[in-house]
Amino acid sequence: MWKLLQRSGNAVSVVPRRRWCSPGLSNAVRLSSSQMDPADERVLRKRKFQPQQAADLSEELAGQLPVKSRVVICGGGITGASVAYHLGLRGWGGETLLVEQDRVGGELPWTACGLAGRFEPSYTELKLAEYSIDLIKRLAENGLPTGWRPVGSLNLARSWDRMTAFNRMKSQALAWGMHCEILSPEQCAQHCELLSLDGIEGGLWIPEDGVCDPQLVCQAYMIEAQRLGVRIVEHCAIKKIHSEHGKVRSVETTAGDVECEYFVNCTGFWAREVGTLSKPVVKVPLKAVEHHYLHTKPIEGLSPDTPFVRDFDGRIFFRECEGHILAGGFEREAKMVYEDGVIPLSQTARQHPPDWDHFHELLDALLLRVPSFRDATLDRLTNSLQVFSPDCKWILGEAPEIQNYYVAAGNKTMGVSASGGIGRVLTDLITKGSTYLDLHILDISRFLGLHNNRKFLRDRCKEAPGKHFEINYPFEEFQTGRNLRMSPIYPQLKEAGAVFGQSMGYERPNYFDQQDKHDEFGLPRFRIAQTRTFGKPPWFDHVASEYRACRERIGIADYSSFTKYDFWSKGNEVVDLLQYLCSNDVDVAVGSIIHTGMQNPNGGYENDCSLARLSERHYMMIAPTIQQTRSMCWIRKHMPNHLRAKVNVADVTSMYTAICILGPYSRILLSELTDTDLTPKSFPFFTYKELDVGLADGIRVLNITHTGELGYVLYIPNEYALHVYSRLYQAGQKFNIQHAGYYATRALRIEKFYAFWGQDLDTFTTPLECGRSWRVKFNKPIDFIGRNALLKQREEGVKRMYVQLLLNDHDHEVDMWCWGGEPIYRDGVYVGMTTTTGYGYTFEKQVCLGFVRNFDDEGRELPVTNEYVLSGHYEVEVAGVRFEAKVNLHSPNLPTKFPDREREAYHATRDKPDQADLLSYGGVTTVKGTGIPTDGHGL
Amino acid sequence: MFKFVLNDAASYVRSNVREFSLNALRLLPQLPQLSPYDVNLVLRENEFVYNFPVDGVIRSYETNQLGSNWPCEDSRTEASFLHRNGFICGIFDGHAGAACGQVVSKRLLRYVSAATLPRQVLREQMKQGADSQSFLKCHNDNVDFVSMIKPMYEASFLKYVNQLLETPQRDVSSELVNAFLQLDEEISQEALTSNDVRTMNVALSGAVACLVHIEGLQMHVASTGDCGAVLGVLDPQTQQWHSKKLNIEHNADNMSEVRRILAEHPKEEHETVIRNGRLLSQLAPLRAFGDFRYKWSQEIMQQKVLPMFGVQAMAPNYYTPPYLTARPDVQQHELGPNDKFLVIASDGLWDFLPPSEVVSLVGEHINSKKILEPMRLPEGDTTLQEISQQLAERKAGLTRKPVDQNAATHLIRHALGGTDYGIEHSKISYYLTLPRDAVRLYRDDITITVIYFNSEHIAKLHSDVDQTEVTAPVA
């Protein structure tokens, strides 16, 4: 062909798409230069202020901006304002600088509902919200405009399960010192006569909730912060956050550099993008979705005292606001915006036209609930964006990547309720290093890199907002972002009928169900575990069968999601490091396993792990799945400087597949596949050996199961995993080996009274409080973190104690089950909450683990002694019904057909330190029966 | 150079094969099945939409192209006039290669835009150094002539404009006819004088054209060959769609056209001049740009063409050239408020769908497309109940939601996949996966442009015109 035509020069030029254009491009020098990238220009055009003005402004700002400030807060929204205010209160005002790329309080009016409410799913969130509300009230009392009105909040239930959730909430709330009432439908109408009671089962009334104007609250924080000396600079954008030796050193802004010690990222929508302005990138997994607010024109006769109403099952809420109605909701599937991840910098560019079709369902639900709104005239439907994290919880705390870099983001639509509390705890963390609440469920270190993947966020954050109004069922699972991390034996498990749950992105079999496990093509189906009830769960029988297999025959479970670290050094430094970090003595014989906590200076558990001493200078750490990011962060931060260069710490989680075989025949099974002698004499309980299994070698075998059953966990290099699994499963056939899921192993460990970090233990629990003082070695040669606090506590006595409660007269078929978070009453007085609970298949009772305290008449906390615990008469309140309970302080010995002296000697939770010696390496032969008698079942 | 013959054979077989083509398709060895996603990618590859920013007679246009030949022999150009309000667009269906179609597609609009510009303005512009591209703004244009032939085309254009400036302004129809003929003549001259294989290739390939010229309420459709333009008219009483054909195809089905050709040649040739429905039993369209094999005298053929391309290049029974002309058939239409859209398309579409069906498909698409647009609230106070009802209606309409936003794509999808019971995905997939050497037997290149008129603006212009007519005698 002869070419006649060519692409002309001025045709569409392909501009490389940029993920994030640093806001710092308004720099005057860059602007005047002609080689400006068109993509940069496009971003700049979206900014509110013109480049020329920006040039003037930056000169003007140059004088305003200090060269040094201890804390730099980026973001002048309500969260940033609150952090600034609290730093001011703490006396750091003069050393705090807040920079905002646009104007402070940049939110457009009414892009938030202004609810100051405390209906939150967890203690931590509730307490933070409660503090925020009190703070707003205080500000209002001091005469600052906040728009605060204590109108109360009315929460409606359309279903029995929702009412159960309300009842559980009420049980908890009383214990947590929050007032609320359960209402009949008629009582709901008394609080708000607008409502149609069609389909309403009842409601929950929280009288102390109220509404406010978020913008005014933000301004109030700002005014107060400025009064306390905080410097606020507007129209100044952060260009880079520089770090040195893993710590924040300075920030580079459009108006010059500022040296700083702490950096706080409160940039809301852009928190993820601002995270990319540092090296290494700070991962803040967030995604923006559309969120609508409906405003009517003023309605005549609308009472200003109309409460804030939430109809959870209709997914809607509404409130009165200056004579009109403000309504909104959380749709089942949210609509994603800026899927490519580039969010315009200014509010105006972020305005989206309302999507009426999307809002339709919510509008109809609203009109159904309040028929009189049908005649109300529309003022506008605003489409403001909201950001959500992948688990629909707030994100705060110190970034794992850079020390002294704090993040407060993902406040969803609840910025007002969150801001006060978040400001306070962040200020505590910055100024004191610790705070008054356990924050691990909100901590930024709960994420992995995968959570920050843009496509993962795009998928998951469609689902996250809907969760907001869902019933808070136990073991809820997300449907999106699944099949992400899978162990090498995942296809086999799926084939075997596994029903999966996700933890840190890892697919973990929760139980095995042989029914309906294939799809229409005969292929194994991916199934997500669902409980969706507060009573007897649908998986009860499956778990019962797996439980029995583990107790009586042999069970095989996938533990691959567990966090696995290797520690090693050339010299003895690794021992020094671990002695410093751990409260137990890690300098034990090679081949031993040590259960130990890593304590914080207050003695609380930052991590609870098992350490296997592989060789003289090589340890392997096994920790809970959710510790994968968190414990690395803790270790790095607390590694003494002189060891930093010498000790290697490697996250090997993804290198090993962990298969646990548990049950009385596990030893016989494993002996068939290996040449090594596995008798207790050569491979005792609580020790480690590297074994050949089948045809594979180099398998790290730990003689523990984390459940209290006999057995082994095999840490298998991934490429051998399938082989070893197949051999185990084949050889296990004659013992009738059975797959066991997470629910079964969980049931085992709860019954055996084993505490798990993240569920029972948290940063506020000390080993002394949970029957593990025998694992704290005060007389170690090295002073470990938290030693002084623990010594002090040993002197003074503990204020709370970890107990096991067995519910009497509870019919597991009919009664609501315990799912954690039930209040415990001793002699009719509230003394604490349950942490983890489950059905004890041997006891045939509900088993609750939890903490009890001892309050005197004036509410002061007194030491809790064994006598105090054992002398009381206990009850546990489950969704409003109290059940009598029997208390245990020590791990019970379960009746068994397969007695094993080793196993019976070991009690994970107990108080007598002398018993600990029985377990040290080589000392197994001196066991004497010290089991605490159980109720006598089967004995 | 068997290309001419082959190509024409292809279209000949195509016209006869289509009836049983689907049966033939099933007999072909198993073709790969495309997923709906892949089909969408293919169908939407050449989509283009332009919404006019200012209030004018035209609201927007949508266009798309699906090639069958490789490279695709169809071309399309759409442009706005620069010195006045108006729109011009054309579809060019090439044959015997894409060259002629491409060249005409780019040049014809420039010629027409200069010709219909008032001479005074044209003169001023030329004084200011205007060139061929100074009178138009093309909307979907990212190719230009290679630098070797560009100066030559510029010189031809200048010659043409000078010629225009010497003649007084004529009506639009005459100017259109003149522009067509002049351009065709220049293609001939360029080929004969430049000795460039490129220009010769342009002259020996051919193209049929359909050009729409809109200025004010006056619409002119100039058509040479077998492209088609259909106006979609909505009957305000019955809300039914009617189609109005705005051109006559120049092919053997058109008796007056056949009579014209027979009259132009001696009686002895009546048996040979049109045979098998084709000119000299070779060419299907009876008028076209280029194709100078049917236009040049025997001497020129002997001197210029045969040495280069061999004796096959000369058609059999070639006695009294020219047999072919580029003279267009021009129809004028005054736009009314009931005229909603105009579809112009190459014969690839008309082979599959009759004009009435095309109009009803686009009409339906307009209605269902409302669902794709964001909801518009009525003016003034609206109660939430009213909004809820409106949303419910939209929701009901969602079931009819079209797959394509672009009406041209919608037409292509129906052309390829339409069955009595709706769109059949496997049928489209078959058509799209045919092997490259066989595909021409089953479908031709399809190019469609749908122009949407702004009825409110047209109505306003009409009432303005009426008023001036009423008030004029008084003044």
PDB file of N, CA and C in Angstrom, chain A residues 112-142:
ATOM      1  N   ALA A 112     -22.329  16.303  55.565  1.00  0.00           N
ATOM      2  CA  ALA A 112     -22.264  15.314  56.628  1.00  0.00           C
ATOM      3  C   ALA A 112     -23.573  15.407  57.385  1.00  0.00           C
ATOM      4  N   CYS A 113     -23.947  14.336  58.070  1.00  0.00           N
ATOM      5  CA  CYS A 113     -25.263  14.346  58.696  1.00  0.00           C
ATOM      6  C   CYS A 113     -25.208  14.996  60.072  1.00  0.00           C
ATOM      7  N   GLY A 114     -24.026  15.097  60.646  1.00  0.00           N
ATOM      8  CA  GLY A 114     -23.911  15.796  61.913  1.00  0.00           C
ATOM      9  C   GLY A 114     -24.393  14.996  63.100  1.00  0.00           C
ATOM     10  N   LEU A 115     -24.468  13.683  62.965  1.00  0.00           N
ATOM     11  CA  LEU A 115     -24.873  12.872  64.104  1.00  0.00           C
ATOM     12  C   LEU A 115     -23.699  12.747  65.058  1.00  0.00           C
ATOM     13  N   ALA A 116     -23.978  13.031  66.310  1.00  0.00           N
ATOM     14  CA  ALA A 116     -22.982  12.750  67.325  1.00  0.00           C
ATOM     15  C   ALA A 116     -23.563  11.590  68.119  1.00  0.00           C
ATOM     16  N   GLY A 117     -23.265  10.387  67.674  1.00  0.00           N
ATOM     17  CA  GLY A 117     -23.894   9.206  68.266  1.00  0.00           C
ATOM     18  C   GLY A 117     -22.867   8.190  68.681  1.00  0.00           C
ATOM     19  N   ARG A 118     -23.333   7.256  69.510  1.00  0.00           N
ATOM     20  CA  ARG A 118     -22.361   6.303  70.042  1.00  0.00           C
ATOM     21  C   ARG A 118     -22.770   4.868  69.779  1.00  0.00           C
ATOM     22  N   PHE A 119     -23.579   4.658  68.767  1.00  0.00           N
ATOM     23  CA  PHE A 119     -23.971   3.290  68.433  1.00  0.00           C
ATOM     24  C   PHE A 119     -22.837   2.679  67.628  1.00  0.00           C
ATOM     25  N   GLU A 120     -21.882   2.124  68.328  1.00  0.00           N
ATOM     26  CA  GLU A 120     -20.709   1.598  67.652  1.00  0.00           C
ATOM     27  C   GLU A 120     -20.534   0.141  68.035  1.00  0.00           C
ATOM     28  N   PRO A 121     -19.941  -0.647  67.168  1.00  0.00           N
ATOM     29  CA  PRO A 121     -19.894  -2.087  67.413  1.00  0.00           C
ATOM     30  C   PRO A 121     -18.878  -2.517  68.465  1.00  0.00           C
ATOM     31  N   SER A 122     -17.912  -1.706  68.818  1.00  0.00           N
ATOM     32  CA  SER A 122     -16.922  -2.186  69.777  1.00  0.00           C
ATOM     33  C   SER A 122     -16.713  -1.176  70.894  1.00  0.00           C
ATOM     34  N   TYR A 123     -16.146  -1.664  71.960  1.00  0.00           N
ATOM     35  CA  TYR A 123     -15.904  -0.852  73.134  1.00  0.00           C
ATOM     36  C   TYR A 123     -15.027   0.352  72.784  1.00  0.00           C
ATOM     37  N   THR A 124     -13.958   0.095  72.035  1.00  0.00           N
ATOM     38  CA  THR A 124     -13.024   1.171  71.714  1.00  0.00           C
ATOM     39  C   THR A 124     -13.728   2.278  70.947  1.00  0.00           C
ATOM     40  N   GLU A 125     -14.451   1.884  69.892  1.00  0.00           N
ATOM     41  CA  GLU A 125     -15.117   2.900  69.082  1.00  0.00           C
ATOM     42  C   GLU A 125     -16.166   3.640  69.893  1.00  0.00           C
ATOM     43  N   LEU A 126     -16.899   2.881  70.717  1.00  0.00           N
ATOM     44  CA  LEU A 126     -17.940   3.515  71.520  1.00  0.00           C
ATOM     45  C   LEU A 126     -17.338   4.541  72.468  1.00  0.00           C
ATOM     46  N   LYS A 127     -16.237   4.175  73.110  1.00  0.00           N
ATOM     47  CA  LYS A 127     -15.622   5.087  74.070  1.00  0.00           C
ATOM     48  C   LYS A 127     -15.088   6.333  73.370  1.00  0.00           C
ATOM     49  N   LEU A 128     -14.533   6.158  72.182  1.00  0.00           N
ATOM     50  CA  LEU A 128     -14.027   7.313  71.443  1.00  0.00           C
ATOM     51  C   LEU A 128     -15.187   8.238  71.073  1.00  0.00           C
ATOM     52  N   ALA A 129     -16.286   7.647  70.618  1.00  0.00           N
ATOM     53  CA  ALA A 129     -17.443   8.449  70.240  1.00  0.00           C
ATOM     54  C   ALA A 129     -17.999   9.160  71.461  1.00  0.00           C
ATOM     55  N   GLU A 130     -18.040   8.438  72.585  1.00  0.00           N
ATOM     56  CA  GLU A 130     -18.587   9.023  73.804  1.00  0.00           C
ATOM     57  C   GLU A 130     -17.776  10.251  74.211  1.00  0.00           C
ATOM     58  N   TYR A 131     -16.457  10.101  74.129  1.00  0.00           N
ATOM     59  CA  TYR A 131     -15.606  11.227  74.492  1.00  0.00           C
ATOM     60  C   TYR A 131     -15.858  12.399  73.548  1.00  0.00           C
ATOM     61  N   SER A 132     -16.004  12.105  72.246  1.00  0.00           N
ATOM     62  CA  SER A 132     -16.245  13.173  71.270  1.00  0.00           C
ATOM     63  C   SER A 132     -17.501  13.944  71.623  1.00  0.00           C
ATOM     64  N   ILE A 133     -18.550  13.213  71.993  1.00  0.00           N
ATOM     65  CA  ILE A 133     -19.812  13.872  72.287  1.00  0.00           C
ATOM     66  C   ILE A 133     -19.670  14.746  73.534  1.00  0.00           C
ATOM     67  N   ASP A 134     -19.015  14.195  74.555  1.00  0.00           N
ATOM     68  CA  ASP A 134     -18.809  14.996  75.758  1.00  0.00           C
ATOM     69  C   ASP A 134     -18.026  16.258  75.447  1.00  0.00           C
ATOM     70  N   LEU A 135     -17.059  16.116  74.551  1.00  0.00           N
ATOM     71  CA  LEU A 135     -16.226  17.263  74.209  1.00  0.00           C
ATOM     72  C   LEU A 135     -17.054  18.327  73.494  1.00  0.00           C
ATOM     73  N   ILE A 136     -17.889  17.877  72.562  1.00  0.00           N
ATOM     74  CA  ILE A 136     -18.732  18.829  71.836  1.00  0.00           C
ATOM     75  C   ILE A 136     -19.641  19.551  72.822  1.00  0.00           C
ATOM     76  N   LYS A 137     -20.189  18.776  73.761  1.00  0.00           N
ATOM     77  CA  LYS A 137     -21.055  19.378  74.782  1.00  0.00           C
ATOM     78  C   LYS A 137     -20.285  20.434  75.562  1.00  0.00           C
ATOM     79  N   ARG A 138     -19.051  20.089  75.943  1.00  0.00           N
ATOM     80  CA  ARG A 138     -18.242  21.029  76.728  1.00  0.00           C
ATOM     81  C   ARG A 138     -17.972  22.291  75.933  1.00  0.00           C
ATOM     82  N   LEU A 139     -17.643  22.109  74.644  1.00  0.00           N
ATOM     83  CA  LEU A 139     -17.374  23.276  73.807  1.00  0.00           C
ATOM     84  C   LEU A 139     -18.617  24.150  73.729  1.00  0.00           C
ATOM     85  N   ALA A 140     -19.773  23.490  73.587  1.00  0.00           N
ATOM     86  CA  ALA A 140     -21.020  24.241  73.497  1.00  0.00           C
ATOM     87  C   ALA A 140     -21.270  25.003  74.794  1.00  0.00           C
ATOM     88  N   GLU A 141     -20.973  24.347  75.939  1.00  0.00           N
ATOM     89  CA  GLU A 141     -21.180  25.017  77.226  1.00  0.00           C
ATOM     90  C   GLU A 141     -20.262  26.223  77.371  1.00  0.00           C
ATOM     91  N   ASN A 142     -19.090  26.147  76.756  1.00  0.00           N
ATOM     92  CA  ASN A 142     -18.161  27.274  76.819  1.00  0.00           C
ATOM     93  C   ASN A 142     -18.540  28.379  75.849  1.00  0.00           C
TER      94      ASN A 142
END
